[in-house]
Amino acid sequence: MRSTTSRLRATAAVAVAVGMGAAALTALPATANAATDGLSVQYRTSASGASADQAEPWFKVKNTGTTSVSLHNVKIRYYFKADSANATYRFACSWAVKGCANITGTFGTLTNPTATADRYLEIGFTSGAGSLAPGADTGDMQLRFYQSTWAPLNQSDDYSFGASQTSYANWSKVTAQLAGTTLWGQAPAGNDPTNPPTDPPTDPPTGGATLFDDFNYAGHTDPKISANGWNVRSNSGGPGVPGATWAPENVTFSTVAGNSIMNLETSTAGTGASTEQTEILTKSMKFKNGTYAARVKFSDAPRSGPDGDHVVQTFFTINDLKAPLADDYAEYDFEYLPNGGWGEPSNILYTTSWETYQAEPWVAVNQHSESRQSYAGWHDLVVTIDNSSIKYYVDGQLFGTHDAAYLPERPMSINFNQWLIDFGGLSSSTPRAYDQQVDYVLHVKDQVLTPAQVAAKVAAYRSAGTTFQDNVPAT
């Protein structure tokens, strides 16, 4: 996140207040067994009538099967009709037996809109929500959502709304999934909640202007890096701890099992002056709609020295903020915090879509998804941007869908960086160094590829011996 733009993020609590939680999927979800697994959903509304300033769907999820169910694999969808084509919504949890910190919410757009539904609110759970034994339920989840403008809502035409449901009862107009298998409820016609679509084609579309780089370079001074459109950062400025420098010599390249790998090293001895951060970014801001993908290795522990720093490991796109709260700003991030930070106590992966921000006083307009678990190791990261939404995938699984309000107005650069938020995670003067590795990066202009199609396209480049291609036109 945070390229040459100097920006500091406030605590996670502020980000949640102005952004949106989201339903984060596990990297490798289990498969539901219809013979032993079962879910039911009870619903009630706490909103005073069909017209209100916010919708208040409250839920209880029950395990009706014969085996224990991890709530981290459960998703609930509540379907509704947007109050206007450009309406954007915010999710909030007022109170929950499982704890609001363990409940996430994100909004999606239906593929086949109906007279009573063109959006949905998807409720998910972090690993902290635990499991449900057979016959157990979650207890109260007192949830709500509202328009970002606080304009009144008309719930009378919302598919999942029940005006008379003022006490809990089974409600089939919401759906519940376990590890991608729908076990409860009926979606609006033509909108069964399967993500990604069943058996998507693996052959990528032909054509399409493309950037592909296998990062096959001799070192940070290799002239091919600049010739191929990259800048290894050395200029000062944020993000990161005050006094830190950006060290191009700490961007290195090696060959592992015949494959070229880029390594970004960030090191510190507990002071700004001793901190060296790393970043590589495209010199051109010419990338907008389409598919972005990279294979990235996140690290939970330092390569050397004591562990605990609030380090950020990233893959993102960004353009420049021309003025505070400028509406043509755009940024789309994967950010992994192995030791927490921004108010988080331990590892967390964020995906964030930015509309705009203001540094002083801090105001953030974004939508984000998060998953509180370790992501140490190699991961396939994909983000797709079309004219209706932004979708983030991790290891082939949908991680979050963000609204059309956050689509880019201008082209962006492509960036990787690793930096320190602060020294709040570790107070030590012992030197330590953290690594983030990158296998490849891919962008296909104006084409939305599935994760399987991304993998096929990368494999085709490698089979052909192609280590670099860039025919994306300059803007």
Tab-separated table of C-alpha atoms in Angstrom:
chain	number	residue	atom	x	y	z
A	1	MET	CA	0.000	0.000	0.000
A	2	ARG	CA	1.565	3.488	0.293
A	3	SER	CA	4.025	3.969	-2.537
A	4	THR	CA	5.844	7.254	-3.086
A	5	THR	CA	2.720	8.920	-1.763
A	6	SER	CA	3.472	9.844	1.834
A	7	ARG	CA	0.673	8.558	4.002
A	8	LEU	CA	0.174	7.139	7.449
A	9	ARG	CA	-2.766	4.933	8.327
A	10	ALA	CA	-4.534	5.531	11.608
A	11	THR	CA	-5.452	2.627	13.848
A	12	ALA	CA	-7.441	-0.284	12.524
A	13	ALA	CA	-10.424	0.984	14.491
A	14	VAL	CA	-10.499	4.156	12.410
A	15	ALA	CA	-10.143	2.177	9.192
A	16	VAL	CA	-13.058	-0.042	10.190
A	17	ALA	CA	-15.188	2.948	11.068
A	18	VAL	CA	-14.771	4.508	7.638
A	19	GLY	CA	-14.349	1.389	5.564
A	20	MET	CA	-16.069	-1.959	5.376
A	21	GLY	CA	-15.308	-5.349	6.774
A	22	ALA	CA	-15.417	-8.261	4.382
A	23	ALA	CA	-15.831	-11.965	4.206
A	24	ALA	CA	-12.352	-13.431	3.952
A	25	LEU	CA	-12.088	-17.018	2.796
A	26	THR	CA	-9.502	-19.435	4.052
A	27	ALA	CA	-6.732	-20.023	1.556
A	28	LEU	CA	-7.586	-23.711	1.175
A	29	PRO	CA	-11.208	-24.213	2.279
A	30	ALA	CA	-12.541	-27.616	3.180
A	31	THR	CA	-15.348	-29.283	1.221
A	32	ALA	CA	-18.761	-29.625	2.843
A	33	ASN	CA	-20.124	-33.155	3.188
A	34	ALA	CA	-23.849	-33.106	2.515
A	35	ALA	CA	-24.328	-36.352	4.431
A	36	THR	CA	-23.012	-34.969	7.715
A	37	ASP	CA	-23.064	-31.170	7.435
A	38	GLY	CA	-26.066	-28.921	7.916
A	39	LEU	CA	-26.804	-25.277	8.723
A	40	SER	CA	-29.905	-23.249	9.422
A	41	VAL	CA	-30.320	-19.500	9.835
A	42	GLN	CA	-32.761	-17.697	12.074
A	43	TYR	CA	-33.525	-14.047	11.292
A	44	ARG	CA	-35.296	-11.098	12.818
A	45	THR	CA	-35.338	-7.403	12.011
A	46	SER	CA	-34.771	-4.720	14.594
A	47	ALA	CA	-35.430	-1.831	12.195
A	48	SER	CA	-38.556	0.205	12.851
A	49	GLY	CA	-40.515	-0.429	9.670
A	50	ALA	CA	-39.616	-0.760	6.004
A	51	SER	CA	-38.379	2.847	5.829
A	52	ALA	CA	-35.457	3.566	8.138
A	53	ASP	CA	-32.029	5.156	8.149
A	54	GLN	CA	-30.419	1.725	8.444
A	55	ALA	CA	-31.299	-1.937	7.958
A	56	GLU	CA	-30.890	-4.152	11.010
A	57	PRO	CA	-30.830	-7.839	10.074
A	58	TRP	CA	-30.076	-9.942	13.153
A	59	PHE	CA	-29.074	-13.595	12.790
A	60	LYS	CA	-28.411	-16.841	14.604
A	61	VAL	CA	-26.634	-19.637	12.716
A	62	LYS	CA	-27.201	-23.200	13.907
A	63	ASN	CA	-25.208	-26.333	13.154
A	64	THR	CA	-27.870	-28.901	12.208
A	65	GLY	CA	-25.332	-31.498	11.101
A	66	THR	CA	-23.571	-34.269	12.945
A	67	THR	CA	-20.000	-32.933	12.858
A	68	SER	CA	-18.389	-29.807	14.268
A	69	VAL	CA	-18.352	-26.788	11.923
A	70	SER	CA	-15.592	-24.163	11.785
A	71	LEU	CA	-17.337	-20.793	11.525
A	72	HIS	CA	-14.395	-19.499	9.494
A	73	ASN	CA	-15.813	-21.584	6.619
A	74	VAL	CA	-19.390	-20.259	6.960
A	75	LYS	CA	-20.873	-17.423	4.855
A	76	ILE	CA	-24.387	-15.940	5.042
A	77	ARG	CA	-25.913	-13.781	2.314
A	78	TYR	CA	-28.733	-11.263	2.838
A	79	TYR	CA	-30.191	-9.978	-0.470
A	80	PHE	CA	-31.581	-6.511	-1.090
A	81	LYS	CA	-32.426	-3.918	-3.740
A	82	ALA	CA	-30.090	-0.930	-3.872
A	83	ASP	CA	-31.851	2.378	-3.272
A	84	SER	CA	-30.106	3.891	-6.285
A	85	ALA	CA	-27.702	2.687	-8.960
A	86	ASN	CA	-24.793	4.531	-7.348
A	87	ALA	CA	-25.644	3.783	-3.716
A	88	THR	CA	-22.780	2.568	-1.524
A	89	TYR	CA	-23.257	0.857	1.817
A	90	ARG	CA	-21.434	0.427	5.112
A	91	PHE	CA	-21.592	-2.584	7.420
A	92	ALA	CA	-21.494	-2.533	11.218
A	93	CYS	CA	-21.918	-4.982	14.072
A	94	SER	CA	-23.684	-3.594	17.149
A	95	TRP	CA	-23.297	-6.642	19.395
A	96	ALA	CA	-22.689	-10.377	19.019
A	97	VAL	CA	-22.260	-13.322	21.353
A	98	LYS	CA	-19.251	-14.377	19.260
A	99	GLY	CA	-17.811	-10.860	19.449
A	100	CYS	CA	-18.104	-8.204	16.749
A	101	ALA	CA	-14.353	-8.423	16.114
A	102	ASN	CA	-14.951	-11.978	14.852
A	103	ILE	CA	-17.711	-11.063	12.377
A	104	THR	CA	-17.073	-9.562	8.948
A	105	GLY	CA	-19.382	-8.072	6.346
A	106	THR	CA	-18.968	-7.128	2.701
A	107	PHE	CA	-21.274	-6.119	-0.135
A	108	GLY	CA	-21.536	-7.681	-3.570
A	109	THR	CA	-23.466	-7.165	-6.802
A	110	LEU	CA	-25.688	-9.928	-8.156
A	111	THR	CA	-24.912	-11.336	-11.582
A	112	ASN	CA	-28.619	-11.576	-12.412
A	113	PRO	CA	-30.540	-8.711	-10.775
A	114	THR	CA	-34.224	-9.235	-9.967
A	115	ALA	CA	-37.071	-6.911	-9.014
A	116	THR	CA	-36.253	-7.406	-5.326
A	117	ALA	CA	-32.481	-7.874	-5.295
A	118	ASP	CA	-29.401	-6.555	-7.067
A	119	ARG	CA	-26.971	-6.513	-4.103
A	120	TYR	CA	-26.127	-8.723	-1.163
A	121	LEU	CA	-24.501	-8.401	2.230
A	122	GLU	CA	-22.230	-11.367	2.933
A	123	ILE	CA	-21.494	-12.160	6.567
A	124	GLY	CA	-18.393	-14.151	7.460
A	125	PHE	CA	-16.382	-15.096	10.524
A	126	THR	CA	-12.736	-14.870	11.486
A	127	SER	CA	-10.909	-17.830	12.992
A	128	GLY	CA	-11.502	-16.227	16.398
A	129	ALA	CA	-15.203	-17.118	16.163
A	130	GLY	CA	-14.302	-20.757	16.771
A	131	SER	CA	-16.510	-23.723	15.919
A	132	LEU	CA	-20.095	-24.877	16.398
A	133	ALA	CA	-20.696	-28.319	17.839
A	134	PRO	CA	-23.656	-30.291	16.451
A	135	GLY	CA	-26.862	-28.637	17.647
A	136	ALA	CA	-25.111	-25.422	18.797
A	137	ASP	CA	-25.759	-21.943	17.433
A	138	THR	CA	-23.884	-18.650	17.339
A	139	GLY	CA	-26.285	-16.775	19.580
A	140	ASP	CA	-27.310	-13.225	18.722
A	141	MET	CA	-25.552	-11.358	15.909
A	142	GLN	CA	-27.024	-7.862	15.995
A	143	LEU	CA	-25.940	-6.435	12.636
A	144	ARG	CA	-26.804	-3.370	10.596
A	145	PHE	CA	-25.960	-1.578	7.362
A	146	TYR	CA	-26.689	1.851	5.931
A	147	GLN	CA	-26.007	4.073	2.962
A	148	SER	CA	-22.692	5.914	3.116
A	149	THR	CA	-24.690	9.165	2.860
A	150	TRP	CA	-27.134	8.076	5.583
A	151	ALA	CA	-29.970	8.556	3.101
A	152	PRO	CA	-33.163	6.706	4.148
A	153	LEU	CA	-33.532	3.083	3.078
A	154	ASN	CA	-36.613	1.560	1.478
A	155	GLN	CA	-36.658	-2.065	2.585
A	156	SER	CA	-40.132	-2.909	1.246
A	157	ASP	CA	-38.650	-4.199	-2.019
A	158	ASP	CA	-35.727	-6.091	-0.421
A	159	TYR	CA	-35.776	-9.849	-1.051
A	160	SER	CA	-34.489	-10.868	2.376
A	161	PHE	CA	-36.338	-8.280	4.481
A	162	GLY	CA	-39.231	-9.451	6.647
A	163	ALA	CA	-41.181	-6.600	8.199
A	164	SER	CA	-43.136	-8.930	10.478
A	165	GLN	CA	-40.059	-10.867	11.641
A	166	THR	CA	-39.622	-9.161	15.008
A	167	SER	CA	-38.566	-12.352	16.775
A	168	TYR	CA	-36.144	-15.071	15.681
A	169	ALA	CA	-37.427	-17.748	13.308
A	170	ASN	CA	-36.010	-19.830	10.484
A	171	TRP	CA	-35.722	-17.671	7.364
A	172	SER	CA	-35.144	-19.240	3.943
A	173	LYS	CA	-34.642	-15.908	2.153
A	174	VAL	CA	-31.045	-15.806	3.314
A	175	THR	CA	-28.482	-18.374	2.208
A	176	ALA	CA	-25.767	-20.085	4.223
A	177	GLN	CA	-22.695	-21.747	2.773
A	178	LEU	CA	-20.138	-24.056	4.318
A	179	ALA	CA	-16.811	-24.113	2.445
A	180	GLY	CA	-18.553	-22.969	-0.732
A	181	THR	CA	-21.479	-25.424	-0.557
A	182	THR	CA	-24.944	-23.932	-0.015
A	183	LEU	CA	-26.643	-25.730	2.886
A	184	TRP	CA	-29.494	-23.328	3.668
A	185	GLY	CA	-31.886	-20.950	1.977
A	186	GLN	CA	-32.913	-19.898	-1.508
A	187	ALA	CA	-31.181	-17.080	-3.376
A	188	PRO	CA	-33.071	-14.800	-5.777
A	189	ALA	CA	-33.648	-16.575	-9.095
A	190	GLY	CA	-30.485	-17.128	-11.083
A	191	ASN	CA	-28.145	-16.098	-8.269
A	192	ASP	CA	-26.999	-19.235	-6.486
A	193	PRO	CA	-24.023	-18.095	-4.362
A	194	THR	CA	-21.191	-19.996	-6.059
A	195	ASN	CA	-17.810	-18.263	-6.014
A	196	PRO	CA	-15.808	-18.753	-8.092
A	197	PRO	CA	-18.222	-20.027	-10.816
A	198	THR	CA	-18.441	-23.792	-11.227
A	199	ASP	CA	-15.853	-25.212	-13.613
A	200	PRO	CA	-14.579	-21.931	-15.084
A	201	PRO	CA	-12.657	-22.290	-18.349
A	202	THR	CA	-8.922	-22.449	-17.809
A	203	ASP	CA	-7.865	-21.276	-21.261
A	204	PRO	CA	-7.176	-17.535	-20.947
A	205	PRO	CA	-8.762	-15.182	-23.496
A	206	THR	CA	-6.580	-14.493	-26.499
A	207	GLY	CA	-5.161	-11.057	-27.208
A	208	GLY	CA	-5.220	-8.267	-24.696
A	209	ALA	CA	-2.350	-5.901	-24.005
A	210	THR	CA	-0.200	-7.502	-21.322
A	211	LEU	CA	2.624	-6.838	-18.897
A	212	PHE	CA	4.452	-9.971	-17.726
A	213	ASP	CA	7.725	-9.970	-15.808
A	214	ASP	CA	9.463	-13.037	-14.413
A	215	PHE	CA	11.985	-10.768	-12.595
A	216	ASN	CA	14.934	-12.383	-14.329
A	217	TYR	CA	17.593	-9.760	-13.516
A	218	ALA	CA	21.224	-9.819	-12.404
A	219	GLY	CA	20.825	-7.225	-9.635
A	220	HIS	CA	19.307	-3.863	-8.770
A	221	THR	CA	21.717	-2.065	-11.160
A	222	ASP	CA	20.843	-4.309	-14.124
A	223	PRO	CA	19.993	-1.852	-16.946
A	224	LYS	CA	17.176	-4.137	-18.079
A	225	ILE	CA	15.173	-3.170	-14.973
A	226	SER	CA	14.869	0.442	-16.091
A	227	ALA	CA	14.538	-0.541	-19.751
A	228	ASN	CA	11.597	-2.771	-18.798
A	229	GLY	CA	9.854	0.131	-17.088
A	230	TRP	CA	10.717	-0.403	-13.416
A	231	ASN	CA	12.154	1.948	-10.819
A	232	VAL	CA	13.942	0.567	-7.760
A	233	ARG	CA	13.175	3.232	-5.205
A	234	SER	CA	15.912	5.269	-3.563
A	235	ASN	CA	14.194	8.612	-2.941
A	236	SER	CA	13.164	9.576	0.590
A	237	GLY	CA	9.653	9.913	1.989
A	238	GLY	CA	6.872	7.806	3.398
A	239	PRO	CA	5.528	5.396	4.203
A	240	GLY	CA	7.432	3.959	7.136
A	241	VAL	CA	9.156	5.045	10.308
A	242	PRO	CA	10.601	8.587	10.331
A	243	GLY	CA	14.248	8.650	9.301
A	244	ALA	CA	14.131	5.376	7.344
A	245	THR	CA	15.778	5.159	3.927
A	246	TRP	CA	14.788	3.252	0.813
A	247	ALA	CA	17.719	1.012	-0.103
A	248	PRO	CA	17.814	-0.160	-3.736
A	249	GLU	CA	20.749	-2.483	-3.006
A	250	ASN	CA	18.425	-4.533	-0.799
A	251	VAL	CA	16.345	-5.522	-3.852
A	252	THR	CA	18.119	-8.653	-5.039
A	253	PHE	CA	17.520	-11.496	-7.509
A	254	SER	CA	18.325	-15.194	-7.391
A	255	THR	CA	17.477	-18.460	-9.111
A	256	VAL	CA	15.638	-21.145	-7.152
A	257	ALA	CA	15.061	-24.523	-8.819
A	258	GLY	CA	15.596	-22.885	-12.206
A	259	ASN	CA	13.133	-20.073	-11.503
A	260	SER	CA	14.087	-16.424	-10.997
A	261	ILE	CA	12.954	-14.791	-7.741
A	262	MET	CA	13.036	-11.156	-6.586
A	263	ASN	CA	13.729	-10.510	-2.882
A	264	LEU	CA	12.832	-7.324	-1.005
A	265	GLU	CA	14.739	-7.016	2.284
A	266	THR	CA	13.795	-4.610	5.065
A	267	SER	CA	16.178	-4.299	8.000
A	268	THR	CA	16.349	-2.311	11.238
A	269	ALA	CA	18.094	-2.047	14.590
A	270	GLY	CA	15.185	-0.280	16.239
A	271	THR	CA	15.768	3.307	15.080
A	272	GLY	CA	14.719	5.277	12.042
A	273	ALA	CA	18.341	5.897	11.075
A	274	SER	CA	19.085	2.160	11.097
A	275	THR	CA	15.984	1.205	9.093
A	276	GLU	CA	16.280	0.327	5.396
A	277	GLN	CA	13.064	-0.334	3.467
A	278	THR	CA	12.549	-1.575	-0.110
A	279	GLU	CA	10.212	-0.835	-3.011
A	280	ILE	CA	10.010	-1.487	-6.754
A	281	LEU	CA	7.392	0.170	-8.933
A	282	THR	CA	6.566	0.792	-12.571
A	283	LYS	CA	7.701	4.172	-13.850
A	284	SER	CA	4.544	4.548	-15.893
A	285	MET	CA	1.033	4.967	-14.540
A	286	LYS	CA	-0.739	3.241	-17.433
A	287	PHE	CA	-2.629	0.377	-15.758
A	288	LYS	CA	-6.340	0.566	-15.039
A	289	ASN	CA	-9.113	-2.006	-15.648
A	290	GLY	CA	-8.281	-5.659	-16.149
A	291	THR	CA	-6.471	-8.352	-14.197
A	292	TYR	CA	-3.461	-7.950	-11.891
A	293	ALA	CA	-1.662	-10.987	-10.514
A	294	ALA	CA	1.523	-11.865	-8.648
A	295	ARG	CA	2.973	-14.816	-6.782
A	296	VAL	CA	4.336	-13.521	-3.487
A	297	LYS	CA	6.037	-15.161	-0.531
A	298	PHE	CA	5.122	-13.568	2.780
A	299	SER	CA	7.264	-14.146	5.875
A	300	ASP	CA	6.094	-14.379	9.475
A	301	ALA	CA	9.585	-14.337	10.975
A	302	PRO	CA	12.720	-12.352	10.151
A	303	ARG	CA	15.522	-14.001	8.215
A	304	SER	CA	17.809	-13.013	11.075
A	305	GLY	CA	17.483	-11.353	14.465
A	306	PRO	CA	14.553	-11.087	16.891
A	307	ASP	CA	10.950	-11.143	15.692
A	308	GLY	CA	8.048	-8.778	16.387
A	309	ASP	CA	8.321	-5.644	14.224
A	310	HIS	CA	5.196	-4.152	12.666
A	311	VAL	CA	6.332	-4.830	9.113
A	312	VAL	CA	4.070	-4.506	6.038
A	313	GLN	CA	4.525	-6.738	2.958
A	314	THR	CA	2.615	-5.638	-0.134
A	315	PHE	CA	1.466	-5.928	-3.751
A	316	PHE	CA	-0.605	-2.983	-4.953
A	317	THR	CA	-1.558	-0.469	-7.646
A	318	ILE	CA	-1.750	3.281	-7.039
A	319	ASN	CA	-1.877	6.731	-8.599
A	320	ASP	CA	-1.063	10.131	-7.121
A	321	LEU	CA	-3.329	12.065	-4.768
A	322	LYS	CA	-3.571	15.485	-6.415
A	323	ALA	CA	-5.343	17.135	-3.472
A	324	PRO	CA	-6.826	16.036	-0.135
A	325	LEU	CA	-9.919	13.904	-0.798
A	326	ALA	CA	-9.451	14.200	-4.573
A	327	ASP	CA	-12.044	11.951	-6.195
A	328	ASP	CA	-9.789	10.710	-9.001
A	329	TYR	CA	-7.383	8.957	-6.637
A	330	ALA	CA	-7.203	5.154	-6.760
A	331	GLU	CA	-5.319	2.393	-4.921
A	332	TYR	CA	-5.860	-1.380	-4.642
A	333	ASP	CA	-3.809	-3.262	-2.040
A	334	PHE	CA	-2.768	-6.625	-0.758
A	335	GLU	CA	-1.066	-5.917	2.602
A	336	TYR	CA	0.189	-8.605	4.962
A	337	LEU	CA	1.124	-7.666	8.541
A	338	PRO	CA	2.891	-10.728	9.999
A	339	ASN	CA	3.172	-9.203	13.477
A	340	GLY	CA	0.089	-7.005	13.447
A	341	GLY	CA	0.031	-3.230	13.622
A	342	TRP	CA	-2.579	-0.479	13.201
A	343	GLY	CA	-4.182	-1.816	16.392
A	344	GLU	CA	-4.081	-5.487	15.326
A	345	PRO	CA	-2.282	-7.800	17.791
A	346	SER	CA	-1.069	-10.468	15.349
A	347	ASN	CA	-0.915	-11.511	11.711
A	348	ILE	CA	-3.582	-10.173	9.366
A	349	LEU	CA	-4.020	-9.884	5.586
A	350	TYR	CA	-5.852	-6.847	4.224
A	351	THR	CA	-7.202	-6.139	0.764
A	352	THR	CA	-8.258	-2.512	0.407
A	353	SER	CA	-9.875	-0.487	-2.382
A	354	TRP	CA	-9.370	3.252	-1.991
A	355	GLU	CA	-11.599	6.029	-3.306
A	356	THR	CA	-9.608	8.811	-1.647
A	357	TYR	CA	-8.120	10.044	1.622
A	358	GLN	CA	-6.964	13.118	3.528
A	359	ALA	CA	-3.786	13.021	5.605
A	360	GLU	CA	-4.473	15.837	8.092
A	361	PRO	CA	-6.837	15.348	9.802
A	362	TRP	CA	-6.968	11.715	8.774
A	363	VAL	CA	-10.001	10.805	6.653
A	364	ALA	CA	-10.111	7.520	4.720
A	365	VAL	CA	-12.680	6.545	2.093
A	366	ASN	CA	-12.118	2.888	1.343
A	367	GLN	CA	-13.562	-0.610	1.445
A	368	HIS	CA	-11.523	-3.470	2.812
A	369	SER	CA	-11.515	-7.181	3.525
A	370	GLU	CA	-9.343	-8.907	6.100
A	371	SER	CA	-8.391	-12.331	7.379
A	372	ARG	CA	-6.682	-12.800	10.751
A	373	GLN	CA	-4.428	-15.787	10.255
A	374	SER	CA	-0.904	-16.625	9.108
A	375	TYR	CA	-0.184	-16.279	5.404
A	376	ALA	CA	3.483	-17.238	5.651
A	377	GLY	CA	4.673	-18.867	2.415
A	378	TRP	CA	3.914	-18.533	-1.271
A	379	HIS	CA	0.517	-17.223	-2.376
A	380	ASP	CA	-1.116	-16.480	-5.716
A	381	LEU	CA	-2.660	-13.002	-5.475
A	382	VAL	CA	-5.159	-11.783	-8.091
A	383	VAL	CA	-7.242	-8.617	-8.276
A	384	THR	CA	-9.675	-7.940	-11.120
A	385	ILE	CA	-11.229	-4.587	-11.984
A	386	ASP	CA	-14.085	-4.176	-14.446
A	387	ASN	CA	-16.861	-1.605	-14.758
A	388	SER	CA	-18.901	-2.993	-11.863
A	389	SER	CA	-16.635	-4.208	-9.041
A	390	ILE	CA	-13.185	-5.057	-7.719
A	391	LYS	CA	-12.551	-8.693	-6.769
A	392	TYR	CA	-9.595	-10.017	-4.766
A	393	TYR	CA	-8.495	-13.667	-4.840
A	394	VAL	CA	-5.951	-15.524	-2.700
A	395	ASP	CA	-4.822	-18.946	-3.895
A	396	GLY	CA	-7.771	-19.226	-6.261
A	397	GLN	CA	-10.412	-18.401	-3.647
A	398	LEU	CA	-12.469	-15.213	-3.585
A	399	PHE	CA	-11.218	-13.104	-0.671
A	400	GLY	CA	-13.378	-9.991	-1.089
A	401	THR	CA	-15.629	-8.117	-3.528
A	402	HIS	CA	-15.648	-4.325	-3.406
A	403	ASP	CA	-18.213	-1.913	-4.781
A	404	ALA	CA	-18.327	0.111	-8.004
A	405	ALA	CA	-17.940	3.317	-5.979
A	406	TYR	CA	-14.234	2.425	-5.583
A	407	LEU	CA	-13.437	1.869	-9.281
A	408	PRO	CA	-10.446	3.819	-10.653
A	409	GLU	CA	-10.913	7.051	-12.583
A	410	ARG	CA	-7.277	7.253	-13.727
A	411	PRO	CA	-4.528	4.734	-14.564
A	412	MET	CA	-2.058	3.575	-11.910
A	413	SER	CA	1.402	2.126	-11.378
A	414	ILE	CA	2.142	-1.410	-10.141
A	415	ASN	CA	4.165	-1.682	-6.929
A	416	PHE	CA	5.721	-4.027	-4.392
A	417	ASN	CA	7.186	-2.773	-1.125
A	418	GLN	CA	8.095	-3.791	2.431
A	419	TRP	CA	8.271	-1.271	5.252
A	420	LEU	CA	7.835	-0.673	8.998
A	421	ILE	CA	4.786	1.029	10.484
A	422	ASP	CA	6.458	1.824	13.830
A	423	PHE	CA	8.577	0.251	16.559
A	424	GLY	CA	5.607	-0.623	18.770
A	425	GLY	CA	5.915	-4.330	18.065
A	426	LEU	CA	9.520	-4.769	19.218
A	427	SER	CA	11.751	-2.616	21.400
A	428	SER	CA	15.252	-3.884	20.637
A	429	SER	CA	18.519	-2.561	19.242
A	430	THR	CA	19.508	-5.975	17.894
A	431	PRO	CA	19.690	-5.905	14.070
A	432	ARG	CA	17.063	-7.917	12.219
A	433	ALA	CA	16.055	-8.354	8.568
A	434	TYR	CA	12.759	-9.387	6.937
A	435	ASP	CA	12.285	-10.814	3.432
A	436	GLN	CA	9.407	-10.609	0.980
A	437	GLN	CA	9.847	-12.524	-2.273
A	438	VAL	CA	8.124	-12.151	-5.649
A	439	ASP	CA	8.017	-14.786	-8.379
A	440	TYR	CA	6.261	-12.894	-11.205
A	441	VAL	CA	3.801	-10.109	-11.966
A	442	LEU	CA	1.090	-10.068	-14.639
A	443	HIS	CA	-1.369	-7.463	-15.883
A	444	VAL	CA	-3.856	-8.026	-18.713
A	445	LYS	CA	-5.543	-4.824	-19.814
A	446	ASP	CA	-9.354	-4.744	-19.877
A	447	GLN	CA	-9.752	-8.523	-19.442
A	448	VAL	CA	-11.073	-10.208	-16.299
A	449	LEU	CA	-9.294	-13.552	-15.904
A	450	THR	CA	-10.101	-16.254	-13.388
A	451	PRO	CA	-7.235	-17.385	-11.135
A	452	ALA	CA	-7.039	-20.583	-13.219
A	453	GLN	CA	-6.692	-18.529	-16.406
A	454	VAL	CA	-3.945	-16.473	-14.781
A	455	ALA	CA	-2.045	-19.654	-13.958
A	456	ALA	CA	-2.485	-20.921	-17.515
A	457	LYS	CA	-1.248	-17.651	-19.003
A	458	VAL	CA	1.844	-17.579	-16.779
A	459	ALA	CA	2.571	-21.223	-17.604
A	460	ALA	CA	2.348	-20.423	-21.317
A	461	TYR	CA	4.889	-17.596	-20.963
A	462	ARG	CA	7.272	-19.860	-19.121
A	463	SER	CA	6.859	-22.727	-21.573
A	464	ALA	CA	7.745	-20.311	-24.361
A	465	GLY	CA	10.803	-19.065	-22.447
A	466	THR	CA	9.369	-15.542	-22.224
A	467	THR	CA	10.738	-13.683	-19.205
A	468	PHE	CA	9.333	-10.244	-20.038
A	469	GLN	CA	6.632	-8.687	-22.193
A	470	ASP	CA	5.016	-5.270	-22.070
A	471	ASN	CA	2.694	-4.171	-24.853
A	472	VAL	CA	0.351	-2.164	-22.627
A	473	PRO	CA	0.059	1.199	-24.357
A	474	ALA	CA	1.091	4.353	-22.564
A	475	THR	CA	-1.801	6.593	-21.620
